[in-house]
Short mmCIF file of C-alpha atoms in Angstrom, two decimals:
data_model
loop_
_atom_site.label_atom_id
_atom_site.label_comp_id
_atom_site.label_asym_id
_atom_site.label_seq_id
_atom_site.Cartn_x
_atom_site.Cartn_y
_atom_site.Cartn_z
CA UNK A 201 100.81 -7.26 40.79
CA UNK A 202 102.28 -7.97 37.10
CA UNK A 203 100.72 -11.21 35.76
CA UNK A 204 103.19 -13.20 34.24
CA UNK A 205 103.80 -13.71 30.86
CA UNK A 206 103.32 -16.84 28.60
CA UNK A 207 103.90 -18.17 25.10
CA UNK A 208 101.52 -18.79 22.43
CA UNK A 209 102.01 -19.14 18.43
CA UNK A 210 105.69 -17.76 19.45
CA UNK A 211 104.34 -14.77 20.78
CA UNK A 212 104.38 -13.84 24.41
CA UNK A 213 101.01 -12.79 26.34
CA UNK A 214 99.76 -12.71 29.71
CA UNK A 215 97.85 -15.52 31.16
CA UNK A 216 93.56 -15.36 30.87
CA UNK A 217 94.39 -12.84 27.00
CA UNK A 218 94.32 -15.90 24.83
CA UNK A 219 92.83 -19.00 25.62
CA UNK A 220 93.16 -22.82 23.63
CA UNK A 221 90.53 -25.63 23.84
CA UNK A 222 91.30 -28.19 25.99
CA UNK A 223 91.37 -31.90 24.69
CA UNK A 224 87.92 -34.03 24.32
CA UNK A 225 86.37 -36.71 26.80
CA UNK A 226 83.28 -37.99 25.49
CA UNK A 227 81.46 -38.38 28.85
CA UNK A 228 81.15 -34.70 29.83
CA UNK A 229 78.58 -33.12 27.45
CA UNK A 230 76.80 -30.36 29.50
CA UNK A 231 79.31 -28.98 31.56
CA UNK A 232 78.41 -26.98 34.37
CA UNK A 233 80.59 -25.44 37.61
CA UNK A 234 84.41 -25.50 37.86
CA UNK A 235 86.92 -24.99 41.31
CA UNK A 236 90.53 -25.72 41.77
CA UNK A 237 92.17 -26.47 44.86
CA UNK A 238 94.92 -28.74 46.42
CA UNK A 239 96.47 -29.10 42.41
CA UNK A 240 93.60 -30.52 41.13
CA UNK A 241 90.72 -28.97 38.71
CA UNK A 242 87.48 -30.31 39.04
CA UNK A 243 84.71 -30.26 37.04
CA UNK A 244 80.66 -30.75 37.25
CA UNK A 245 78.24 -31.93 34.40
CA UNK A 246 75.94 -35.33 34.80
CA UNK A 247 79.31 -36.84 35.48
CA UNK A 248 82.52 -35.63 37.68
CA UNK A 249 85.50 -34.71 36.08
CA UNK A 250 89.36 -33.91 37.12
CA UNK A 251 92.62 -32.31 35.72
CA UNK A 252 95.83 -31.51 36.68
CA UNK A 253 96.13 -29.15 34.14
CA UNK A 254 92.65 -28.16 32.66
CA UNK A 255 94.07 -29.89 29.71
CA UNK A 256 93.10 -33.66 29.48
CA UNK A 257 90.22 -34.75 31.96
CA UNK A 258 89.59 -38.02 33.60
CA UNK A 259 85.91 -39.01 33.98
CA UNK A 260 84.94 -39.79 37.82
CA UNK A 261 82.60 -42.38 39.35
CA UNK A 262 79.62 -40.89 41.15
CA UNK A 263 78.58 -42.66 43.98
CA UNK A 264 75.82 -45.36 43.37
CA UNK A 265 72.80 -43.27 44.74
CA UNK A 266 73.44 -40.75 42.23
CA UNK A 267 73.50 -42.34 39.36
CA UNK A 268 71.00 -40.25 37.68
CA UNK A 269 72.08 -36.83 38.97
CA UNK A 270 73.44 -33.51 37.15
CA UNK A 271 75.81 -31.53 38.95
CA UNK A 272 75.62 -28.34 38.73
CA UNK A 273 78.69 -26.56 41.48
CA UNK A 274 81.56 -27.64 42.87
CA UNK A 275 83.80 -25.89 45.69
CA UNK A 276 86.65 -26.92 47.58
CA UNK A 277 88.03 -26.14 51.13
CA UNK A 278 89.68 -27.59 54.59
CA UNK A 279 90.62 -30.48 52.61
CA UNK A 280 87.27 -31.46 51.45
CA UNK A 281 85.98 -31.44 47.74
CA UNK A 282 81.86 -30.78 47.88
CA UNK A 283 79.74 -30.84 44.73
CA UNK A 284 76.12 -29.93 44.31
CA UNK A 285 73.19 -30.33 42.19
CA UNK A 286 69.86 -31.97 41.51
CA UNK A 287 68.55 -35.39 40.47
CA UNK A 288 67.50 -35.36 36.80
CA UNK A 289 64.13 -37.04 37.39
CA UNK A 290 63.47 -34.81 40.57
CA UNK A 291 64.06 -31.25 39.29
CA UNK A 292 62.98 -29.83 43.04
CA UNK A 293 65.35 -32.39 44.69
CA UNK A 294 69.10 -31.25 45.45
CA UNK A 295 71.71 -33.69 46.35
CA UNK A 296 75.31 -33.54 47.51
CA UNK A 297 78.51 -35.22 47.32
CA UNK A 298 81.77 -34.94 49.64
CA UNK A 299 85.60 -36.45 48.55
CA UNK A 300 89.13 -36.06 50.01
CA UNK A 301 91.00 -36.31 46.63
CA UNK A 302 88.30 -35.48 43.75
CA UNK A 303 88.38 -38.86 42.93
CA UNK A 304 86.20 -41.28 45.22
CA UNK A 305 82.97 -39.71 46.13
CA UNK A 306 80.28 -39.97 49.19
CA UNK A 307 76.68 -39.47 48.53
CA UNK A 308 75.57 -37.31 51.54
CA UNK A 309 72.22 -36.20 52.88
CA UNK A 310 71.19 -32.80 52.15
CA UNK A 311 68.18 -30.40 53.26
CA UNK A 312 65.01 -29.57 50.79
CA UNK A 313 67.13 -26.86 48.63
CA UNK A 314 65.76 -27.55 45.77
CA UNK A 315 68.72 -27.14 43.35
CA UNK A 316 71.80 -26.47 44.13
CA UNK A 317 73.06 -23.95 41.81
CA UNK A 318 76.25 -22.64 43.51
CA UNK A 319 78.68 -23.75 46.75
CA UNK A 320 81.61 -21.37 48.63
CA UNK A 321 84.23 -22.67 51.15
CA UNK A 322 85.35 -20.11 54.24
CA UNK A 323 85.75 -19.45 57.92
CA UNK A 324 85.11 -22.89 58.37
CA UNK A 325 81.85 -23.15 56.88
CA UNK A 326 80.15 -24.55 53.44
CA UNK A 327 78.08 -22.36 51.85
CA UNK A 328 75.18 -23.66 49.14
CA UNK A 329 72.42 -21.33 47.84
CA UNK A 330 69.78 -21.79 45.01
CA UNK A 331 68.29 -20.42 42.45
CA UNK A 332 64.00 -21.49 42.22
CA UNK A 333 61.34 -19.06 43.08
CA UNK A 334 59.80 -19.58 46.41
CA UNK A 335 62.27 -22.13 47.49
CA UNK A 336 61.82 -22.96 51.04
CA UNK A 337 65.80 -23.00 52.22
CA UNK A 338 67.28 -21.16 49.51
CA UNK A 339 70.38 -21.28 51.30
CA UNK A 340 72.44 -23.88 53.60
CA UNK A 341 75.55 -24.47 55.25
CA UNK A 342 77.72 -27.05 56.66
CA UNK A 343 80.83 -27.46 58.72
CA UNK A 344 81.40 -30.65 57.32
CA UNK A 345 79.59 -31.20 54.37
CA UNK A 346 77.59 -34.05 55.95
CA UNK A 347 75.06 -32.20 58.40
CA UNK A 348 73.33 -29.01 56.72
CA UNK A 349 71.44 -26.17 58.26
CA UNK A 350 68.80 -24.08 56.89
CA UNK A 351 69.75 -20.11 57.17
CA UNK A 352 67.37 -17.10 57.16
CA UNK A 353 67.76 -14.47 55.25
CA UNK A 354 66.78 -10.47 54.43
CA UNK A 355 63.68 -11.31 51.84
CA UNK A 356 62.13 -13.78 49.93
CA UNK A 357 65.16 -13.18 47.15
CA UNK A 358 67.23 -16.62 46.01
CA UNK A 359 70.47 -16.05 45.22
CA UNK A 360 72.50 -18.14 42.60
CA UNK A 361 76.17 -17.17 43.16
CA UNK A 362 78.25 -17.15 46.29
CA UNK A 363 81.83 -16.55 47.46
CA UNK A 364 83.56 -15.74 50.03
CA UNK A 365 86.96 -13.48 50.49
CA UNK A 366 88.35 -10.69 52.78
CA UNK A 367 86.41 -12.83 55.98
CA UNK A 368 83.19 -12.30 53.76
CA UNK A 369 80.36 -14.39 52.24
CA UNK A 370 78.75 -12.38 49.64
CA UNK A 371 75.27 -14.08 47.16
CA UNK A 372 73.85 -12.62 44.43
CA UNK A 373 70.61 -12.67 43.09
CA UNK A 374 69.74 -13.59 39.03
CA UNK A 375 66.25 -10.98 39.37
CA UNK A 376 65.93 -8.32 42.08
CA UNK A 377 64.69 -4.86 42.75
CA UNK A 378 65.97 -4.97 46.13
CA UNK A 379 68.67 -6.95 48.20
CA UNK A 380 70.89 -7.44 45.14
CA UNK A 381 73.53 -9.17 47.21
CA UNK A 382 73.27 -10.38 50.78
CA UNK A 383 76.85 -10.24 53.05
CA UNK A 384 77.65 -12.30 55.65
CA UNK A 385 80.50 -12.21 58.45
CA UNK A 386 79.57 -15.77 59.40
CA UNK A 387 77.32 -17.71 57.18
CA UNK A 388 74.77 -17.63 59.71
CA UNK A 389 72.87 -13.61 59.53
CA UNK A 390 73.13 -11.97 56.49
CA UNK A 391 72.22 -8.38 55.46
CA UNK A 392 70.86 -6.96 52.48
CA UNK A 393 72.78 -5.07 49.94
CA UNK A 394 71.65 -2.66 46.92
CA UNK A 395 73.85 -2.65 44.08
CA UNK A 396 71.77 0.00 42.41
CA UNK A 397 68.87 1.82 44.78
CA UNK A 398 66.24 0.33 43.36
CA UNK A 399 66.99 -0.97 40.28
CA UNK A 400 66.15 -3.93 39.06
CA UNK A 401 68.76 -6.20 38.82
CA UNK A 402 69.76 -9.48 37.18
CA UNK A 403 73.55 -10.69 39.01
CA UNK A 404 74.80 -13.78 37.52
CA UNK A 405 78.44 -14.33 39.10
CA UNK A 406 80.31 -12.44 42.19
CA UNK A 407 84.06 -13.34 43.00
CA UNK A 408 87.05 -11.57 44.77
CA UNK A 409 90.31 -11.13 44.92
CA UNK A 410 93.43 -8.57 45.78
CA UNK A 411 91.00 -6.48 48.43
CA UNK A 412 87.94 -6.30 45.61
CA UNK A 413 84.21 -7.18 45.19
CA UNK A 414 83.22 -8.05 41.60
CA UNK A 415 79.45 -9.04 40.37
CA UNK A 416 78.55 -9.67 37.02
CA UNK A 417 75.43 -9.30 35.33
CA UNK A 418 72.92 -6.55 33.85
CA UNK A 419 70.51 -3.70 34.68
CA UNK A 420 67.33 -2.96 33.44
CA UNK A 421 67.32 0.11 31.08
CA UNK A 422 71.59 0.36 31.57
CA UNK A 423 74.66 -0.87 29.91
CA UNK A 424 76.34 -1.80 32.72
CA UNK A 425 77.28 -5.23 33.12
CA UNK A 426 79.83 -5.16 35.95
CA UNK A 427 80.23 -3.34 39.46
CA UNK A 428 83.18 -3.45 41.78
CA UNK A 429 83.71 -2.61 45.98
CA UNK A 430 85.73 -2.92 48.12
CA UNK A 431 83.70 -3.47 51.00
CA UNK A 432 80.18 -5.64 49.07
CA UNK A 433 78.09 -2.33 50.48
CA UNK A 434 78.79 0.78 48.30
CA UNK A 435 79.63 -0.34 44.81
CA UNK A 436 80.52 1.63 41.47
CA UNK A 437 79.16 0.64 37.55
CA UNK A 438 82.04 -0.63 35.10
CA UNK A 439 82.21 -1.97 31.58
CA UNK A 440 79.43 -0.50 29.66
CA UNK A 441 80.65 -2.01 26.19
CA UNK A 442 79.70 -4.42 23.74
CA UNK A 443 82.01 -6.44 24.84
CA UNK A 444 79.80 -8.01 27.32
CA UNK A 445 76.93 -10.69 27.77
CA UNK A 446 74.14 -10.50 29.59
CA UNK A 447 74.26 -13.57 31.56
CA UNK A 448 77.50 -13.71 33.63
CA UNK A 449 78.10 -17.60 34.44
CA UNK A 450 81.41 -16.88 36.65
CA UNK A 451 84.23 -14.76 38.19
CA UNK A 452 88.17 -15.86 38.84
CA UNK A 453 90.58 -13.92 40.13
CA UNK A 454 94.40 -14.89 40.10
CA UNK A 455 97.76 -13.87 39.05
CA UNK A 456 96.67 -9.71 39.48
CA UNK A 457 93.42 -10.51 37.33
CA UNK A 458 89.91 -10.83 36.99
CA UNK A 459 88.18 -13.03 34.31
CA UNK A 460 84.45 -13.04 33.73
CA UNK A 461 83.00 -15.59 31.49
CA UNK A 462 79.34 -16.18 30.15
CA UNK A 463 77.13 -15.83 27.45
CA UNK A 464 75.47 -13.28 24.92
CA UNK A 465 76.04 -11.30 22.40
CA UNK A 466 74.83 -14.23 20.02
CA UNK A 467 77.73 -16.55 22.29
CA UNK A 468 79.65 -16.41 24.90
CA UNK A 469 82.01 -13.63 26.19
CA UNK A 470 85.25 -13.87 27.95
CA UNK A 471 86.92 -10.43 29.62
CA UNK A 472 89.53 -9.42 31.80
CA UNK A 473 90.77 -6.86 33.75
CA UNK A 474 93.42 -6.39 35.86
CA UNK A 475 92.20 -4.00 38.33
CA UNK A 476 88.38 -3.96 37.87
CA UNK A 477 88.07 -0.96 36.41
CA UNK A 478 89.04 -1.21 32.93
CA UNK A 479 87.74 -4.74 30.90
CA UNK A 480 88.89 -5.88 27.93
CA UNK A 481 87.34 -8.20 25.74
CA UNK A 482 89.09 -11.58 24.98
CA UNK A 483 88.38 -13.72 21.69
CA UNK A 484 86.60 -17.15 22.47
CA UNK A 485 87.63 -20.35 20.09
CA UNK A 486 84.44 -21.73 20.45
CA UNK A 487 80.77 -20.45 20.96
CA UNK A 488 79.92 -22.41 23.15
CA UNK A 489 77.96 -21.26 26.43
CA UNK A 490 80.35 -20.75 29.12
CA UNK A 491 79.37 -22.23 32.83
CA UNK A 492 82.65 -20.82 35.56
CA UNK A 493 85.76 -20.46 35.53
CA UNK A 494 88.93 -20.55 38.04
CA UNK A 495 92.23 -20.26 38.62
CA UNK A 496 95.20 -22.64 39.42
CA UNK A 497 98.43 -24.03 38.59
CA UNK A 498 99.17 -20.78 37.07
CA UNK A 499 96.98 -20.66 34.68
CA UNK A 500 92.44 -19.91 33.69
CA UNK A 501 90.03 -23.05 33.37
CA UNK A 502 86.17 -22.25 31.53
CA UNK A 503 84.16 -24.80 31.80
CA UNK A 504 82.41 -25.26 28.64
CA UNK A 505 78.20 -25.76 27.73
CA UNK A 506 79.72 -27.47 24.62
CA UNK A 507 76.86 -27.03 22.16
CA UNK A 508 78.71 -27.99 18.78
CA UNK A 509 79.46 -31.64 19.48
CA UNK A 510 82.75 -31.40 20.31
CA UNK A 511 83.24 -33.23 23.54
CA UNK A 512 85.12 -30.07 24.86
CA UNK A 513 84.85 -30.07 28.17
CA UNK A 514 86.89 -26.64 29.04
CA UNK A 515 89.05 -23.74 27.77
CA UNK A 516 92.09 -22.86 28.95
CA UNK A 517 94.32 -19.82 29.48
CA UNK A 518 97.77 -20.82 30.49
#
């Protein structure tokens, strides 16, 4: 599928190639995961955030209980907005937070993960996995977002990113030698997955889209920093370049293409592909640390680690 061409500067381009800042709000700070769904962006940091447009942000209440906590992921699905993260005086203590529009949150009870670093929506089930060593339930889910169950899986491996597509649930772990990803038909069982056979492996972001597995990341002793499948078991090594951090932060897909964001290379990185073969490198207007990215209202959303001061909550590729 052709992606469709914008305007910029009087020149025409194709949406996630050049990207603009997006205006300030001086609440947001740190920001950390982004999701879009039901025409609405929103947006995690110590505070909640939402756009129409990715543009101009409106700072959200968070409900009373959670007045001192960071989120850190956000994920939307069956009508139901969940965000996830920890409370800033209890590092090992994750907490979660339901809403029907974005705008009025719940507080709601969660198991002992201990930090919520990443949430999918599919098949009818919530998804939430962590990210700390040794973590007794690195990964829950919920129907509901209200009552959470503990899940079992191939090793003692945490996994920090999660999505689901083509009826699958696939994690992926920030350090492994072995079960790079996990898969799941169901949420409940998941299998082990090698990336590389025995290589060890440091996967920050997975996503999907048009029929195709992408994680992001890097291998000890290779260049590679991005593998593609079709089916999450048998995957193949793309862009070894320079054009490419070592710490993937997030994966979109939309309008025929792929965006990776993240940091390195003395920044951040954005690139993009349109098959998931061949990246391209896209120039960044700030070097700022970037946290996830998605897709909506025709157009790419980064949310933004603003480290210069700026109040920036989030680029934008429209």
């Amino acid at each position: 599928m052709r992606g469709k061409l914008g305007f910029f500067a009087g020149k025409r381009y194709r949406v996630g190639e050049t990207w603009t800042l997006s205006e300030s709000n001086n609440d947001v700070g740190a920001a950390g995961g982004i999701a879009y769904g039901d025409g609405l962006f929103v947006l995690t940091a110590e505070r909640l955030f939402t756009s129409t447009d990715g543009v101009t942000w409106i700072t959200r209440s968070r409900p009373a209980s959670q007045s001192d906590v960071t989120f850190t992921a956000v994920t939307y699905g069956n009508g139901l907005w969940i965000a996830g993260g920890f409370k800033a005086a209890e590092s090992s203590t994750s907490v979660i937070a339901t809403s029907a529009d974005g705008i009025t949150w719940t507080a709601r009870t969660h198991g002992s993960v201990a930090e919520i670093s990443d949430l999918a929506y599919g098949g009818g089930l919530y998804v939430a996995v962590d990210t700390i060593v040794g973590s007794a339930t690195p990964m829950q889910t919920s129907p509901d977002g209200i009552t959470w169950t503990s899940r079992s899986l191939p090793s003692s491996v945490t996994y920090g990113s999660v999505a689901y597509g083509g009826g699958l649930f696939v994690a992926a772990a920030p350090a492994a030698t072995s079960n790079h990803i996990v898969t799941s038909a169901d949420g409940i069982t998941w299998t082990g997955r090698n990336v590389v056979g025995g290589a060890q492996m440091f996967l920050g972001s997975v996503g999907y889209g048009d029929g195709l597995w992408v994680v992001a990341g890097s291998q000890a002793g290779s260049s590679a920093r991005i593998w593609t499948s079709s089916d999450a078991i048998t995957w193949t090594a793309r862009g070894n370049g320079d054009g490419f951090g070592t710490s993937a932060q997030g994966i979109a897909h939309g309008d025929g293409k792929f965006v990776v964001v993240g940091q390195g290379n003395g920044g951040s990185y954005i690139t993009t592909s349109d098959d998931g073969t061949s990246w391209t490198s896209r120039t960044n207007p700030n070097s700022s640390e970037l946290r996830g990215v998605a897709y909506g209202q025709g157009r790419f959303v980064a949310s933004m680690f603003d480290q210069q001061g700026t109040s920036i909550p989030a680029l934008v590729s429209a």
